[in-house]
Amino acid sequence: MKKKIKNNVSWIGKVDWELQKFHGDEYSTHKGSTYNSYLIEEEKIVLIDTVWAPFAEEFVENLAKEIDLNKIEYIIANHGEVDHSGGLPALMKRIPDKPIYCTSNAVKSLKGQYHQDWNFQVVKTGDKLDIGNGKELVFVEMQMLHWPDSMATYLTKDNILFSNDAFGQHLATEKLFNDLVDPCDLFVEAMKYYANILTPFSAILKKKLEEVLSLHLPIDMVATSHGVIWRDNPIQIVEKYSQWANDYQENQITIIYDTMWNGTKLLAEKIAEGIELADSEVVVKVFNLAKSDQNDLITEVFKSKTVVIGSPTINNSFLHSVAGFIHLMKELKFKNKKAAAFGCYGWSGEAVKQINEWLQNAGFAVIDEGIRNQWNPDINVQNTALEYGKKIARSV
Ligand code: FEO
């Protein structure tokens, strides 16, 4: 069912209440998601983006109930990823000759995924499309935000920026707008989305935000492709992105460990106590990696000024869960964060040194050689861990 968002602009997407994982199993979506498609009915009828492939037939049927599909003049594909382009094959079967406006890179991604020679019309930043009634669509390339093919589309007079993935959140809701949902849920999901998807592109994003803001376009709404539309003070999310893109951190130290027989766990807890003793202002959090959601942990890393990683030694190395998590942090290219390592061992004890090497290689400033302990931590070692926590707190 289409829902009006402003004047002749409607939402016609899909709310995916039961989505638990996104990007395969790479990204947890505890609160589901939405795939937002928009219909503009001026003299020309325009469809902006579609939905994820499993909902393609349902989407086209719904769309056909609202309008004669043959009356769609222009299709805008802001991004080729399947969660927004997945409805195109079913739609283009019904209206095969209609033009699809997209970037040159989106031609590659759409052809590469669907192997169809649709009527692609390539656009660049600043290109405009007259849709009648004195209104235009203006295209803005958003290369690497987050794919090389990404772009945003601005609707003049209604002052709506269709930003695609940028400013989105994985949040299923029947409410269309930011002022109608729980603000805590909204900002948790918006930050998680940024931390897990956009962090590697922060430098590019900073420049793009400056470029878009320098155009002084009036923006009444930021209509994203996931979650709610920013209608109430839409610039608030642009300002948040400006902060997040600027090597964001809060006054937080996060300890993340995995453990086999709880020795490394005990060290983690003592380090946390030491951090609190040395600095009662800092937020200290402790997570057992094996019992935690990795994407939620990435949000905690995003907020942290220091990350402390622990693993016991196994097979002359460290636990693969920890290796996987450091790899994930490396992919996300966090900047301006410190790190430290710790762990117990029974025999050879290589884990801590190796974790430090991996952390350094992942772009973290490693504080020192870390602490390691043979066998179970006795009271002296527990005190050493506590003192080490104090050192970490003071080293920031
Ligand atoms: Fe990059 Fe929502 O897809």
Short mmCIF file of N, CA and C in Angstrom, two decimals, residues 371 379-389:
data_model
loop_
_atom_site.label_atom_id
_atom_site.label_comp_id
_atom_site.label_asym_id
_atom_site.label_seq_id
_atom_site.Cartn_x
_atom_site.Cartn_y
_atom_site.Cartn_z
N ILE A 371 49.66 -7.79 28.86
CA ILE A 371 49.98 -8.70 29.97
C ILE A 371 49.53 -10.11 29.63
N ILE A 379 46.07 -14.35 43.13
CA ILE A 379 45.72 -13.02 43.62
C ILE A 379 46.74 -11.97 43.17
N ASN A 380 48.02 -12.40 43.07
CA ASN A 380 49.04 -11.45 42.61
C ASN A 380 48.81 -11.05 41.16
N VAL A 381 48.49 -12.04 40.35
CA VAL A 381 48.25 -11.74 38.93
C VAL A 381 46.97 -10.92 38.77
N GLN A 382 46.00 -11.23 39.59
CA GLN A 382 44.76 -10.42 39.53
C GLN A 382 45.06 -8.96 39.86
N ASN A 383 45.93 -8.76 40.82
CA ASN A 383 46.33 -7.38 41.14
C ASN A 383 47.13 -6.76 40.00
N THR A 384 47.95 -7.57 39.35
CA THR A 384 48.70 -7.06 38.19
C THR A 384 47.73 -6.60 37.10
N ALA A 385 46.67 -7.41 36.90
CA ALA A 385 45.67 -7.05 35.88
C ALA A 385 44.95 -5.77 36.27
N LEU A 386 44.66 -5.65 37.55
CA LEU A 386 44.01 -4.44 38.04
C LEU A 386 44.89 -3.21 37.79
N GLU A 387 46.18 -3.36 38.09
CA GLU A 387 47.11 -2.25 37.85
C GLU A 387 47.23 -1.96 36.36
N TYR A 388 47.17 -3.03 35.58
CA TYR A 388 47.24 -2.83 34.13
C TYR A 388 46.03 -2.02 33.63
N GLY A 389 44.88 -2.30 34.21
CA GLY A 389 43.68 -1.52 33.88
C GLY A 389 43.90 -0.05 34.18
#
